[in-house]
Coordinates of N, CA and C in Angstrom, one line a residue:
M326 N 0.8 -1.2 0.0 CA 0.0 0.0 0.0 C 0.9 1.2 0.0
G327 N 0.5 2.2 -0.8 CA 1.3 3.4 -0.9 C 0.9 4.5 0.1
T328 N 1.6 5.6 0.0 CA 1.4 6.8 0.8 C 0.3 7.7 0.2
P329 N -0.7 8.0 0.9 CA -1.7 8.9 0.3 C -1.1 10.3 0.1
T330 N -1.5 10.9 -1.0 CA -1.0 12.3 -1.3 C -1.5 13.3 -0.2
E331 N -2.6 12.9 0.3 CA -3.2 13.8 1.4 C -2.2 13.9 2.6
T332 N -1.4 12.9 2.8 CA -0.4 13.0 3.9 C 0.6 14.1 3.6
I333 N 1.0 14.2 2.4 CA 2.0 15.3 2.1 C 1.3 16.6 2.0
I334 N 0.1 16.7 1.5 CA -0.6 17.9 1.4 C -0.9 18.5 2.8
E335 N -1.3 17.6 3.7 CA -1.5 18.1 5.1 C -0.2 18.6 5.8
L336 N 0.9 18.0 5.5 CA 2.2 18.5 6.0 C 2.5 19.9 5.5
F337 N 2.2 20.1 4.2 CA 2.4 21.4 3.6 C 1.4 22.4 4.2
L338 N 0.2 22.1 4.3 CA -0.8 23.0 4.8 C -0.5 23.5 6.3
R339 N 0.1 22.6 7.0 CA 0.5 23.0 8.4 C 1.5 24.1 8.4
R340 N 2.4 24.1 7.3 CA 3.4 25.1 7.2 C 2.8 26.5 6.9
I341 N 1.7 26.5 6.2 CA 1.1 27.8 5.8 C -0.2 28.1 6.5
E342 N -0.5 27.5 7.6 CA -1.8 27.6 8.2 C -2.2 29.0 8.6
K343 N -1.2 29.9 8.8 CA -1.5 31.2 9.2 C -1.8 32.2 8.0
D344 N -1.7 31.7 6.8 CA -1.9 32.5 5.6 C -3.4 32.5 5.2
S345 N -4.1 33.5 5.7 CA -5.5 33.5 5.5 C -5.8 33.7 4.0
D346 N -5.0 34.3 3.2 CA -5.2 34.4 1.8 C -5.3 33.1 1.1
F347 N -4.6 32.1 1.6 CA -4.6 30.8 1.0 C -5.8 30.0 1.3
F348 N -6.4 30.3 2.5 CA -7.5 29.5 3.0 C -8.9 30.1 2.9
E349 N -8.9 31.5 2.7 CA -10.2 32.1 2.7 C -10.6 32.5 1.3
Y350 N -11.8 32.2 0.9 CA -12.4 32.5 -0.4 C -13.7 33.2 -0.1
F351 N -13.9 34.4 -0.6 CA -15.1 35.2 -0.4 C -16.3 34.6 -1.3
N352 N -17.4 34.6 -0.7 CA -18.7 34.1 -1.3 C -18.6 32.7 -1.9
V353 N -17.8 31.9 -1.2 CA -17.6 30.5 -1.6 C -17.9 29.6 -0.3
P354 N -18.8 28.6 -0.5 CA -19.1 27.8 0.7 C -17.9 27.1 1.2
D355 N -17.9 26.8 2.5 CA -16.7 26.2 3.1 C -16.2 24.9 2.4
D356 N -17.1 24.0 2.0 CA -16.7 22.8 1.4 C -16.0 23.0 0.0
E357 N -16.5 24.0 -0.7 CA -15.9 24.4 -2.0 C -14.5 25.1 -1.7
A358 N -14.4 25.9 -0.7 CA -13.2 26.5 -0.4 C -12.1 25.5 0.0
L359 N -12.5 24.5 0.8 CA -11.6 23.5 1.2 C -11.1 22.7 -0.1
E360 N -12.0 22.5 -1.0 CA -11.7 21.8 -2.2 C -10.6 22.6 -3.0
L361 N -10.8 23.9 -3.1 CA -9.9 24.8 -3.7 C -8.5 24.8 -3.1
V362 N -8.5 24.8 -1.8 CA -7.3 24.7 -1.0 C -6.5 23.5 -1.4
H363 N -7.2 22.4 -1.4 CA -6.5 21.1 -1.7 C -6.1 21.0 -3.2
Q364 N -6.9 21.6 -4.1 CA -6.4 21.7 -5.5 C -5.2 22.5 -5.6
R365 N -5.1 23.6 -5.0 CA -3.9 24.5 -5.0 C -2.7 23.8 -4.4
A366 N -2.9 23.1 -3.3 CA -1.9 22.4 -2.6 C -1.4 21.2 -3.5
N367 N -2.3 20.6 -4.2 CA -1.9 19.5 -5.1 C -1.0 20.0 -6.3
N368 N -1.3 21.2 -6.7 CA -0.5 21.9 -7.8 C 0.9 22.1 -7.2
F369 N 1.0 22.5 -6.0 CA 2.4 22.7 -5.4 C 3.1 21.3 -5.3
L370 N 2.3 20.3 -5.0 CA 2.9 19.0 -4.9 C 3.4 18.5 -6.2
E371 N 2.7 18.7 -7.3 CA 3.1 18.4 -8.6 C 4.4 19.1 -9.0
E372 N 4.5 20.4 -8.7 CA 5.7 21.2 -8.9 C 6.9 20.7 -8.1
S373 N 6.6 20.3 -6.9 CA 7.7 19.8 -6.1 C 8.3 18.5 -6.6
I374 N 7.4 17.6 -7.1 CA 7.8 16.3 -7.6 C 8.7 16.6 -8.9
Y375 N 8.2 17.5 -9.8 CA 9.1 17.7 -10.9 C 10.4 18.4 -10.6
K376 N 10.4 19.2 -9.5 CA 11.7 19.8 -9.1 C 12.6 18.7 -8.5
L377 N 12.0 17.8 -7.8 CA 12.8 16.7 -7.2 C 13.3 15.8 -8.3
I378 N 12.5 15.4 -9.3 CA 13.0 14.6 -10.4 C 14.1 15.3 -11.2
S379 N 13.9 16.6 -11.4 CA 14.9 17.3 -12.3 C 16.2 17.5 -11.5
R380 N 16.2 17.5 -10.2 CA 17.4 17.8 -9.5 C 18.2 16.5 -9.0
C381 N 17.5 15.4 -9.0 CA 18.2 14.2 -8.6 C 17.5 13.0 -9.3
N382 N 18.0 11.9 -9.3 CA 17.5 10.8 -9.9 C 16.9 9.8 -8.9
P383 N 15.7 10.0 -8.4 CA 15.1 9.2 -7.4 C 15.0 7.7 -7.8
K384 N 15.1 6.9 -6.8 CA 15.1 5.4 -7.0 C 13.6 4.9 -7.2
V385 N 12.7 5.8 -6.9 CA 11.3 5.4 -7.1 C 10.6 6.4 -8.1
D386 N 9.5 6.0 -8.7 CA 8.9 6.9 -9.6 C 7.8 7.7 -8.9
F387 N 8.1 8.9 -8.7 CA 7.1 9.8 -7.9 C 5.9 10.1 -8.8
L388 N 6.0 9.9 -10.1 CA 4.8 10.1 -10.9 C 3.9 8.9 -11.0
S389 N 4.3 7.8 -10.4 CA 3.5 6.6 -10.3 C 2.4 6.8 -9.2
R390 N 1.1 6.9 -9.7 CA 0.0 7.1 -8.8 C -1.1 6.1 -9.1
D391 N -1.9 5.8 -8.1 CA -3.0 5.0 -8.3 C -4.2 5.8 -8.8
D392 N -5.4 5.2 -9.0 CA -6.5 5.9 -9.6 C -7.0 7.1 -8.7
D393 N -6.7 7.0 -7.4 CA -7.1 8.1 -6.5 C -6.0 9.2 -6.4
G394 N -4.9 9.0 -7.1 CA -3.9 10.0 -7.1 C -2.8 9.8 -6.0
N395 N -3.0 8.7 -5.2 CA -2.0 8.4 -4.2 C -0.8 7.7 -4.7
F396 N 0.3 7.9 -4.0 CA 1.6 7.3 -4.4 C 1.4 5.7 -4.4
T397 N 2.0 5.1 -5.3 CA 1.9 3.6 -5.4 C 3.0 2.9 -4.5
F398 N 3.7 3.7 -3.8 CA 4.8 3.2 -2.9 C 4.7 4.0 -1.6
E399 N 5.4 3.4 -0.6 CA 5.4 4.1 0.7 C 6.6 5.1 0.7
L400 N 6.3 6.4 1.0 CA 7.3 7.4 1.1 C 8.0 7.2 2.4
N401 N 9.4 7.4 2.4 CA 10.1 7.3 3.7 C 10.1 8.7 4.4
S402 N 10.6 8.7 5.6 CA 10.6 9.9 6.4 C 11.3 11.1 5.7
Q403 N 12.4 10.8 5.0 CA 13.1 11.8 4.3 C 12.3 12.4 3.2
E404 N 11.6 11.6 2.5 CA 10.7 12.1 1.4 C 9.5 12.9 1.9
K405 N 9.0 12.5 3.1 CA 7.9 13.2 3.8 C 8.3 14.6 4.3
E406 N 9.6 14.8 4.5 CA 10.1 16.1 4.9 C 10.4 16.9 3.6
L407 N 11.0 16.3 2.6 CA 11.5 16.9 1.4 C 10.3 17.5 0.6
L408 N 9.3 16.7 0.3 CA 8.3 17.1 -0.6 C 7.5 18.4 -0.1
P409 N 7.0 18.4 1.2 CA 6.4 19.6 1.7 C 7.3 20.8 1.7
S410 N 8.6 20.6 2.0 CA 9.5 21.7 2.0 C 9.7 22.3 0.6
L411 N 9.7 21.4 -0.4 CA 9.8 21.9 -1.8 C 8.5 22.6 -2.2
M412 N 7.4 22.1 -1.7 CA 6.1 22.7 -1.9 C 6.0 24.1 -1.3
Y413 N 6.6 24.3 -0.2 CA 6.7 25.6 0.5 C 7.5 26.5 -0.3
E414 N 8.6 26.1 -0.9 CA 9.4 26.9 -1.7 C 8.6 27.4 -3.0
S415 N 7.9 26.5 -3.6 CA 7.1 26.8 -4.7 C 6.0 27.8 -4.3
Y416 N 5.5 27.6 -3.2 CA 4.4 28.6 -2.6 C 5.0 30.0 -2.5
L417 N 6.3 30.1 -2.0 CA 6.9 31.3 -1.8 C 7.3 32.0 -3.2
D418 N 7.6 31.1 -4.1 CA 7.9 31.6 -5.5 C 6.8 32.5 -6.0
R419 N 5.6 32.2 -5.7 CA 4.4 33.0 -6.2 C 4.5 34.5 -5.7
D420 N 5.2 34.7 -4.6 CA 5.2 36.1 -4.1 C 6.2 37.0 -4.8
F421 N 7.1 36.5 -5.6 CA 8.0 37.3 -6.3 C 7.4 38.3 -7.2
A422 N 6.3 38.0 -7.8 CA 5.5 38.9 -8.6 C 5.0 40.0 -7.8
Y423 N 4.5 39.7 -6.6 CA 4.0 40.6 -5.6 C 5.0 41.6 -5.2
L424 N 6.2 41.1 -5.0 CA 7.3 42.0 -4.6 C 7.6 43.1 -5.6
K425 N 7.5 42.8 -6.8 CA 7.8 43.7 -7.9 C 6.8 44.8 -7.9
T426 N 5.5 44.5 -7.7 CA 4.4 45.5 -7.7 C 4.4 46.2 -6.4
L427 N 4.9 45.7 -5.3 CA 4.9 46.3 -4.0 C 5.5 47.7 -4.1
S428 N 6.6 47.9 -4.7 CA 7.2 49.2 -4.8 C 6.5 50.2 -5.7
N429 N 5.7 49.7 -6.6 CA 4.9 50.6 -7.5 C 3.6 51.0 -6.9
D430 N 3.2 50.5 -5.8 CA 1.9 50.8 -5.3 C 1.9 52.0 -4.3
Y431 N 3.0 52.5 -4.0 CA 3.1 53.6 -3.0 C 3.6 54.9 -3.6
T432 N 3.0 56.0 -3.1 CA 3.4 57.3 -3.5 C 4.7 57.7 -2.7
T433 N 5.3 58.8 -3.1 CA 6.5 59.2 -2.4 C 6.2 59.5 -1.0
T434 N 5.1 60.1 -0.7 CA 4.7 60.4 0.7 C 4.5 59.1 1.5
E435 N 3.9 58.1 0.9 CA 3.7 56.9 1.6 C 5.0 56.1 1.8
L436 N 5.9 56.3 0.9 CA 7.2 55.6 1.1 C 8.0 56.2 2.3
R437 N 7.7 57.4 2.6 CA 8.4 58.0 3.8 C 7.9 57.3 5.1
V438 N 6.6 56.9 5.1 CA 6.0 56.2 6.2 C 6.2 54.7 6.2
F439 N 6.1 54.1 5.1 CA 6.3 52.7 4.9 C 7.3 52.4 3.8
D440 N 8.3 51.8 4.2 CA 9.4 51.5 3.2 C 9.2 50.0 2.8
P441 N 8.8 49.8 1.5 CA 8.6 48.4 1.1 C 9.9 47.6 0.9
S442 N 11.0 48.3 0.9 CA 12.3 47.6 0.7 C 12.5 46.7 1.9
N443 N 12.1 47.1 3.1 CA 12.2 46.2 4.3 C 11.4 44.9 4.2
A444 N 10.2 45.1 3.6 CA 9.3 43.9 3.4 C 10.0 43.0 2.4
R445 N 10.5 43.6 1.3 CA 11.2 42.8 0.3 C 12.4 42.1 0.8
S446 N 13.2 42.8 1.6 CA 14.4 42.1 2.1 C 14.1 41.0 3.1
T447 N 13.1 41.2 3.9 CA 12.7 40.2 4.9 C 12.2 39.0 4.1
F448 N 11.3 39.2 3.1 CA 10.8 38.1 2.3 C 12.0 37.3 1.6
L449 N 12.9 38.1 1.0 CA 14.0 37.4 0.4 C 14.9 36.6 1.3
K450 N 15.0 37.1 2.6 CA 15.8 36.3 3.6 C 15.0 35.0 3.9
I451 N 13.7 35.1 4.0 CA 12.9 33.9 4.3 C 13.0 32.9 3.1
Y452 N 12.9 33.5 1.9 CA 12.9 32.6 0.7 C 14.3 31.9 0.6
N453 N 15.3 32.7 0.8 CA 16.7 32.2 0.6 C 17.0 31.1 1.7
T454 N 16.4 31.3 2.9 CA 16.6 30.3 4.0 C 15.9 29.0 3.6
V455 N 14.7 29.1 3.1 CA 13.9 27.9 2.6 C 14.7 27.3 1.5
H456 N 15.1 28.0 0.5 CA 15.8 27.5 -0.7 C 17.1 26.8 -0.3
D457 N 17.9 27.4 0.6 CA 19.1 26.8 1.0 C 18.8 25.5 1.8
Y458 N 17.8 25.5 2.7 CA 17.4 24.3 3.4 C 17.0 23.2 2.4
N459 N 16.3 23.5 1.4 CA 15.8 22.5 0.4 C 17.0 22.0 -0.4
E460 N 18.0 22.8 -0.7 CA 19.2 22.4 -1.3 C 19.9 21.3 -0.5
K461 N 20.0 21.6 0.8 CA 20.6 20.6 1.8 C 19.8 19.3 1.8
L462 N 18.5 19.5 1.9 CA 17.6 18.3 1.9 C 17.8 17.4 0.6
L463 N 17.8 18.1 -0.5 CA 18.0 17.4 -1.8 C 19.4 16.7 -1.9
Q464 N 20.4 17.4 -1.4 CA 21.8 16.8 -1.4 C 21.8 15.6 -0.5
D465 N 21.2 15.7 0.7 CA 21.2 14.6 1.6 C 20.4 13.4 1.0
Y466 N 19.3 13.8 0.3 CA 18.5 12.7 -0.3 C 19.3 12.0 -1.4
K467 N 20.0 12.7 -2.2 CA 20.9 12.1 -3.2 C 22.0 11.3 -2.6
D468 N 22.5 11.7 -1.4 CA 23.6 11.0 -0.8 C 23.3 9.8 0.0
T469 N 22.0 9.5 0.2 CA 21.6 8.4 1.1 C 20.9 7.3 0.3
E470 N 21.0 6.1 0.8 CA 20.3 5.0 0.3 C 18.8 5.1 0.7
R471 N 17.9 5.0 -0.2 CA 16.5 5.2 0.1 C 16.0 4.2 1.1
E472 N 16.3 3.0 1.0 CA 15.8 1.9 1.8 C 16.3 1.9 3.2
T473 N 17.6 2.2 3.4 CA 18.2 2.2 4.7 C 18.4 3.5 5.4
G474 N 18.5 4.6 4.6 CA 18.7 5.9 5.1 C 20.2 6.1 5.4
E475 N 21.0 5.2 5.1 CA 22.5 5.3 5.3 C 23.1 6.1 4.1
Y476 N 24.2 6.8 4.5 CA 24.9 7.5 3.4 C 25.6 6.5 2.4
K477 N 25.5 6.9 1.2 CA 26.1 6.0 0.1 C 27.6 6.1 0.3
I478 N 28.3 5.0 0.1 CA 29.7 4.9 0.2 C 30.3 4.4 -1.1
V479 N 31.3 5.1 -1.6 CA 32.0 4.7 -2.8 C 33.0 3.7 -2.4
D480 N 33.0 2.5 -3.1 CA 33.9 1.5 -2.8 C 35.1 1.7 -3.8
F481 N 36.2 2.3 -3.2 CA 37.4 2.6 -4.0 C 38.2 1.3 -4.2
S482 N 38.0 0.2 -3.5 CA 38.8 -1.0 -3.7 C 38.7 -1.6 -5.1
K483 N 37.7 -1.3 -5.8 CA 37.5 -1.9 -7.1 C 38.2 -1.0 -8.2
Y484 N 38.8 0.1 -7.8 CA 39.5 1.0 -8.8 C 41.0 0.8 -8.6
D485 N 41.7 0.8 -9.7 CA 43.1 0.7 -9.7 C 43.7 2.1 -9.9
F486 N 44.3 2.7 -8.9 CA 44.8 4.1 -8.9 C 46.3 4.1 -9.2
E487 N 46.9 3.0 -9.5 CA 48.3 3.0 -9.8 C 48.6 3.4 -11.2

């Protein structure tokens, strides 16, 4: 039995639970709003899978899903940390367009009261922290055996260095 995609989506949603813009939809019934939340989260999951596949060569096929969209294999703990973290990075990617317009939305007078450069620099620090963490997670994932979690060891005894 494989891992339900809902497991990964829930881990991602916990990371962004304070973002009311992601969860609130005006004039939409709660059940439809929840469906929209899950559709959007599933889009982030798809992006994270393609990012994972493009950056390393996983031993399992993350695109292999059953009829309900669940993974056909059991994700290990490393993958359950990696996928939601990559989803969070994709989620933050969406705000880069907002950063560009942020500086254009204020008049000179407003800029004296509120400096959007501070908001931009804070966001960039957060994004870079998440991105760097994901790079570390990806490198660790590439460097470990999926089944055992042990670091891969190169056997130099089979090479002739003379």
